[in-house]
Amino acid sequence: MMEERQNSSPLHHLHPSTKVLCLLLFLVWAMVFNHPLYHLAITALVVIINLIGGSFRRALSFWKFYLVIACAAVLLWSLFLDEPGPAYNILGRHIATSAILYGIGMGLRLISLILFAVVFSSTTPVEAFTYGLRRLGLPYRVGFSLSLAFRLVPSVYQTAKMVESAQQARGHNPRKGGPLRRIFGFVPLMIPTILYTLRSANNLSLALECKGFGLKRKRTSLARYRIGWGDILTLALFIVGLSASIWLRLKGYGAVIDRL
Amino acid sequence: MKPSLQSPAVKVSGLSFTYQDAHTPALTDINIQIPRGSYTLLLGGSSSGKTTLLWSLARVVPEFHPGEIAGKIEIMGEYNTSRSPQEMAPYLGLIMQDFASQLFSSEVATEVAFLPENLGLPYEELARRVAEALQMVGLSHLVGRDPQTLSGGERQRLAIASVLSGEAPILVFDEAKSDLDPAGRRQIDELCGRLCRGGNTIISAEVEVEEGAEADLAILLSEGRIVAKGSPKEVFARPDELLRCGIRPLDVTLLADEGDAPPQTVEEALQYLKERDIHPHPKAPDPKSAKPEGEVIASLEGVSFTYPRSDAGISDIDLSVRRGEFIALVGANGSGKTTLVKQLNGLLRPRQGNVYVGGRPISEYDDAELASMVGYLFQDPDHQIFHEQVKEEVGFGLRNLKLSEEEITSRTREVLELMELAELEEEDPYSLNKGQRQRLALASVLAMHPSLLILDEPTTGLDYLEVRRLMSAVEEMNRRGITVIAITHAMWLVARYTHRVAVMSGGNKVFDGTPEELFADEELLSSHMLSRPQIVELSLRLGRYCPTVEEFRRTFTWKGA
């Protein structure tokens, strides 16, 4: 029954525990380097993973967000990281080349993390995520609550859109005026959205109780997952990749600023 | 469905319940017995105690919503007092009105499997239950779909399947059909019939009587007390009592003389009236309502719209709206009604075609200007309410129009009086009931003095008294010259209030005419699962068109009338 999923890719068929472990390994992997070229390689790897997982178009739809992150990272690290060595003098301010490179690296690190989150969420249903967490030893209630939080994000977004339309129909435009006016302009959107979400959350918890949530200590599952060669190969690739990266970093490669 | 001789499915003795912090009880001295395998209709208006009674069976009160409870409840021969709502799940399935918040899985199959998984059943049993539940609601073909991508009717059926998979012998529906179109309602009714025949006990809380004639037992609640109990025929024969409790009685029951057993079907009414020598009144007025012929204030020319990554939308729609018209938009869930009206206030912009308001393309208006011309009332008032006082909520739109404080105060007072909310102007909007909040939302839109008012299923979830109060205010504004477009599934509203009706199907406008023309077209009605209100059906059978009981009484005369 569970095999009849839409959008099946090789990543969809991996065991949920494999995917959760890969997520954890990638979180470490993304922290190993700070050189933009090494991060570019990692970002390219995540792009390939997105292509395999069939989530590349979805990942690409956030391109404006990536641009903002990249610009903000370069700007912030360039301005606030005071490093010795070659530098530019821009508007009387000393801006180190290494700080600029470090900023680019940080921007790529954030982008690769988002790209990984996109492929993970696209190929892992919330139930599989809960299952994966449970198999790794997390209590079911904790895992379920965590995965539910992810699931509710689109629902809160839908509510916010509906509220925005309802206030727009009364002539309200929060994107008009100066910064202070804009901030206060979001109050008519936030209050109904928060209250509506709280009400829905209350109804949801009632529905969960009435469906016997937490009734038995041993809960069964319709979903059946088996560890296959794909899982072993994927985990091996991640472990080898991460180990190699740590070895390279310990040998002095992959860092613009060694102490960071 | 005849009750069996076993112990009743539900036995409630002397049940009273008061919510924590409430001053008045929600239920008082409830005594009922519901036989196994029977279908019980629980009727009552807003705050009548229907939901609290159903929750008490499922132990939602006092376990989830605490309060003081007295009396005894037996479910399948056992007291439920020591049980939690989770422990009640194998015995009693609860399907709530807000079905969207009952769905939380990413796949249809896992949604349905959730309840039996919690019961710790083996895989083979889980697979069987999921397959059977989906087959019963006709969703087997959607097993791998994300529930969020289903239509409203499909999601409602999925919510039912997600409870059916628990195979509880008692199933409780709490106004679970209120968001559905007539076709969706009929599917749920057929499903309830099948479940009953299969041995399930069904308890269904409703604010309408029209679909409850098949029930074995009807219980009428008001202010937490049972005011009538018996077969539907016995309870429906008390139209005055139903009206007092916020339930719209069957039209034809209002035609009987005092002391007579009222007819309940059109056939019975025909026989009853023929026996009393019914004939058209000699001075009967022409029942055709005068159609306003004012200037065109809004129009759509060849408008098409599709949602991103979806086939849903509208296609090549032409519509001219004249000043003073009251137009109904009807059609199945997902037929494009809301998409169509959202073009008129700029919430959606057409991919193709033109939209004009007040003779100008809507692109020439800014948000505030357009909002002052086209008012839009959303289905759920809680999508817009955020102020701490009723009068401040009404003033919100007016401040966006940058009116003077004097003007804001004057308009606020005017609309609050019209909506019978003047005495509550200092109250917190969230302390009002659903009907009052809906009227407040309407007041805040009307205060902007729009020339066109759009109502998106404004009566969903309201009882009959609240619906009449809301619609009377809308009717009054229409009489004063405001044009109204209302999306609705309630055909009696179409007959009673509107001059014109458009039928939407699959994103196309398939009919545009008067209600009389629509109700005369049997083929169109049946192909779009629309039905005539009882009084319209009866009057047409007698050769005239009467949209209301009052009109019927003006048109016909009979002995004792």
Coordinates of N, CA and C in Angstrom, one line a residue, chain B residues 365-448:
Chain B
Y365 N -7.4 51.0 -9.5 CA -7.7 51.3 -8.1 C -6.5 50.9 -7.2
D366 N -6.4 51.6 -6.0 CA -5.5 51.1 -5.0 C -6.3 50.2 -4.1
D367 N -5.6 49.5 -3.1 CA -6.3 48.6 -2.3 C -7.5 49.2 -1.5
A368 N -7.2 50.4 -0.9 CA -8.2 51.0 0.0 C -9.4 51.5 -0.8
E369 N -9.1 52.0 -2.0 CA -10.2 52.5 -2.9 C -11.1 51.4 -3.3
L370 N -10.5 50.2 -3.7 CA -11.2 49.1 -4.2 C -12.0 48.5 -3.0
A371 N -11.4 48.5 -1.8 CA -12.1 47.9 -0.7 C -13.3 48.7 -0.3
S372 N -13.3 50.0 -0.6 CA -14.4 50.9 -0.2 C -15.5 50.7 -1.3
M373 N -15.2 50.1 -2.4 CA -16.3 49.9 -3.4 C -16.8 48.5 -3.4
V374 N -15.9 47.5 -3.1 CA -16.3 46.1 -3.1 C -16.0 45.5 -1.7
G375 N -17.0 45.3 -1.0 CA -16.8 44.7 0.3 C -16.8 43.2 0.2
Y376 N -16.0 42.5 1.0 CA -15.9 41.0 0.9 C -16.0 40.5 2.3
L377 N -17.0 39.6 2.5 CA -17.1 39.0 3.8 C -16.6 37.5 3.7
F378 N -15.6 37.2 4.4 CA -15.1 35.8 4.4 C -15.9 34.9 5.2
Q379 N -15.8 33.6 4.8 CA -16.6 32.5 5.5 C -16.4 32.5 7.0
D380 N -15.1 32.6 7.4 CA -14.8 32.5 8.8 C -14.4 33.9 9.3
P381 N -15.2 34.5 10.2 CA -14.9 35.8 10.7 C -13.6 35.9 11.5
D382 N -13.1 34.8 12.0 CA -11.9 34.8 12.7 C -10.6 35.0 11.9
H383 N -10.8 35.1 10.6 CA -9.7 35.4 9.7 C -9.4 36.9 9.7
Q384 N -10.3 37.7 10.2 CA -10.1 39.1 10.2 C -10.1 39.8 11.5
I385 N -10.7 39.2 12.5 CA -10.9 39.9 13.8 C -9.6 40.0 14.6
F386 N -9.2 41.2 15.0 CA -8.0 41.3 15.9 C -8.0 42.4 16.9
H387 N -9.0 43.3 16.9 CA -9.0 44.3 17.9 C -9.6 43.8 19.2
E388 N -9.4 44.6 20.2 CA -9.9 44.2 21.6 C -11.3 44.7 21.8
Q389 N -11.9 45.6 21.0 CA -13.2 46.0 21.2 C -14.0 46.0 19.9
V390 N -15.3 45.7 20.0 CA -16.1 45.5 18.8 C -16.1 46.8 18.0
K391 N -16.2 48.0 18.6 CA -16.3 49.2 17.8 C -14.9 49.5 17.1
E392 N -13.8 49.1 17.8 CA -12.5 49.3 17.1 C -12.4 48.4 15.9
E393 N -12.9 47.2 16.0 CA -12.9 46.3 14.8 C -13.6 46.9 13.7
V394 N -14.8 47.5 13.9 CA -15.5 48.1 12.8 C -14.8 49.3 12.3
G395 N -14.1 50.0 13.2 CA -13.4 51.2 12.7 C -12.1 51.0 11.9
F396 N -11.7 49.7 11.9 CA -10.4 49.4 11.3 C -10.4 49.7 9.8
G397 N -11.4 49.3 9.1 CA -11.5 49.5 7.6 C -11.6 51.0 7.3
L398 N -12.4 51.7 8.2 CA -12.6 53.1 8.0 C -11.4 53.9 8.2
R399 N -10.5 53.5 9.1 CA -9.2 54.2 9.3 C -8.3 54.0 8.1
N400 N -8.4 52.8 7.5 CA -7.7 52.6 6.2 C -8.1 53.5 5.1
L401 N -9.4 54.0 5.2 CA -9.9 54.9 4.2 C -9.5 56.4 4.6
K402 N -8.9 56.5 5.8 CA -8.4 57.8 6.3 C -9.6 58.8 6.5
L403 N -10.7 58.3 7.0 CA -11.9 59.1 7.3 C -11.7 59.8 8.6
S404 N -12.4 60.9 8.9 CA -12.3 61.6 10.1 C -12.9 60.8 11.3
E405 N -12.4 61.1 12.5 CA -12.9 60.3 13.7 C -14.4 60.5 13.8
E406 N -14.9 61.6 13.5 CA -16.3 61.9 13.6 C -17.1 61.0 12.7
E407 N -16.6 60.9 11.4 CA -17.2 60.0 10.4 C -17.2 58.5 10.9
I408 N -16.0 58.2 11.4 CA -15.8 56.8 11.8 C -16.8 56.4 12.9
T409 N -16.9 57.3 13.9 CA -17.8 57.1 15.1 C -19.3 57.0 14.5
S410 N -19.6 57.9 13.6 CA -21.0 57.9 13.1 C -21.3 56.6 12.3
R411 N -20.4 56.2 11.4 CA -20.6 55.0 10.6 C -20.6 53.7 11.5
T412 N -19.7 53.7 12.5 CA -19.6 52.5 13.4 C -21.0 52.3 14.1
R413 N -21.5 53.5 14.7 CA -22.8 53.4 15.4 C -23.9 52.9 14.5
E414 N -23.9 53.4 13.3 CA -25.0 53.1 12.3 C -25.0 51.6 12.0
V415 N -23.8 51.0 11.7 CA -23.8 49.6 11.3 C -24.0 48.7 12.5
L416 N -23.5 49.1 13.7 CA -23.6 48.2 14.8 C -25.1 48.1 15.2
E417 N -25.8 49.2 15.0 CA -27.3 49.2 15.3 C -28.0 48.3 14.3
L418 N -27.6 48.4 13.0 CA -28.2 47.6 12.0 C -28.0 46.1 12.3
M419 N -26.8 45.8 12.8 CA -26.4 44.4 13.1 C -26.8 43.9 14.5
E420 N -27.6 44.8 15.2 CA -28.0 44.4 16.5 C -26.8 44.1 17.4
L421 N -25.8 44.9 17.3 CA -24.6 44.7 18.1 C -24.2 46.0 18.9
A422 N -25.1 47.0 18.9 CA -24.8 48.3 19.5 C -24.5 48.1 21.0
E423 N -25.2 47.2 21.6 CA -25.0 47.1 23.1 C -23.7 46.4 23.4
L424 N -23.1 45.8 22.4 CA -21.8 45.1 22.7 C -20.6 45.8 22.2
E425 N -20.8 47.1 21.9 CA -19.7 47.8 21.2 C -18.4 47.9 22.0
E426 N -18.5 47.8 23.4 CA -17.3 47.8 24.2 C -16.7 46.4 24.4
E427 N -17.4 45.4 24.0 CA -17.0 44.0 24.3 C -15.8 43.5 23.5
D428 N -15.1 42.5 24.0 CA -14.0 41.9 23.3 C -14.6 41.0 22.2
P429 N -14.3 41.2 20.9 CA -14.9 40.4 19.8 C -14.8 38.9 20.1
Y430 N -13.7 38.4 20.7 CA -13.6 37.0 20.9 C -14.5 36.4 22.0
S431 N -15.2 37.3 22.8 CA -16.1 36.8 23.8 C -17.5 36.6 23.1
L432 N -17.7 37.0 21.8 CA -19.0 36.9 21.2 C -19.1 35.5 20.6
N433 N -20.4 35.0 20.4 CA -20.5 33.7 19.8 C -20.3 33.8 18.2
K434 N -20.3 32.6 17.6 CA -20.0 32.6 16.1 C -20.9 33.5 15.3
G435 N -22.2 33.5 15.6 CA -23.1 34.3 14.8 C -22.9 35.8 15.0
Q436 N -22.6 36.2 16.3 CA -22.3 37.6 16.5 C -21.0 38.0 15.9
R437 N -20.0 37.1 15.9 CA -18.7 37.5 15.3 C -18.9 37.6 13.7
Q438 N -19.8 36.8 13.2 CA -20.0 36.9 11.7 C -20.7 38.2 11.4
R439 N -21.7 38.6 12.3 CA -22.3 39.9 12.1 C -21.4 41.1 12.3
L440 N -20.4 40.9 13.2 CA -19.4 41.9 13.4 C -18.5 42.1 12.2
A441 N -18.1 40.9 11.6 CA -17.3 41.0 10.4 C -18.1 41.7 9.3
L442 N -19.4 41.4 9.2 CA -20.2 42.0 8.1 C -20.3 43.5 8.4
A443 N -20.5 43.9 9.7 CA -20.6 45.3 10.1 C -19.3 46.0 9.6
S444 N -18.2 45.4 9.9 CA -16.9 46.1 9.6 C -16.7 46.3 8.0
V445 N -17.4 45.4 7.3 CA -17.3 45.6 5.8 C -18.4 46.6 5.3
L446 N -19.6 46.5 5.9 CA -20.6 47.4 5.5 C -20.3 48.9 5.9
A447 N -19.6 49.1 7.0 CA -19.3 50.4 7.4 C -18.5 51.2 6.4
M448 N -17.8 50.5 5.5 CA -17.0 51.1 4.4 C -17.9 51.6 3.2

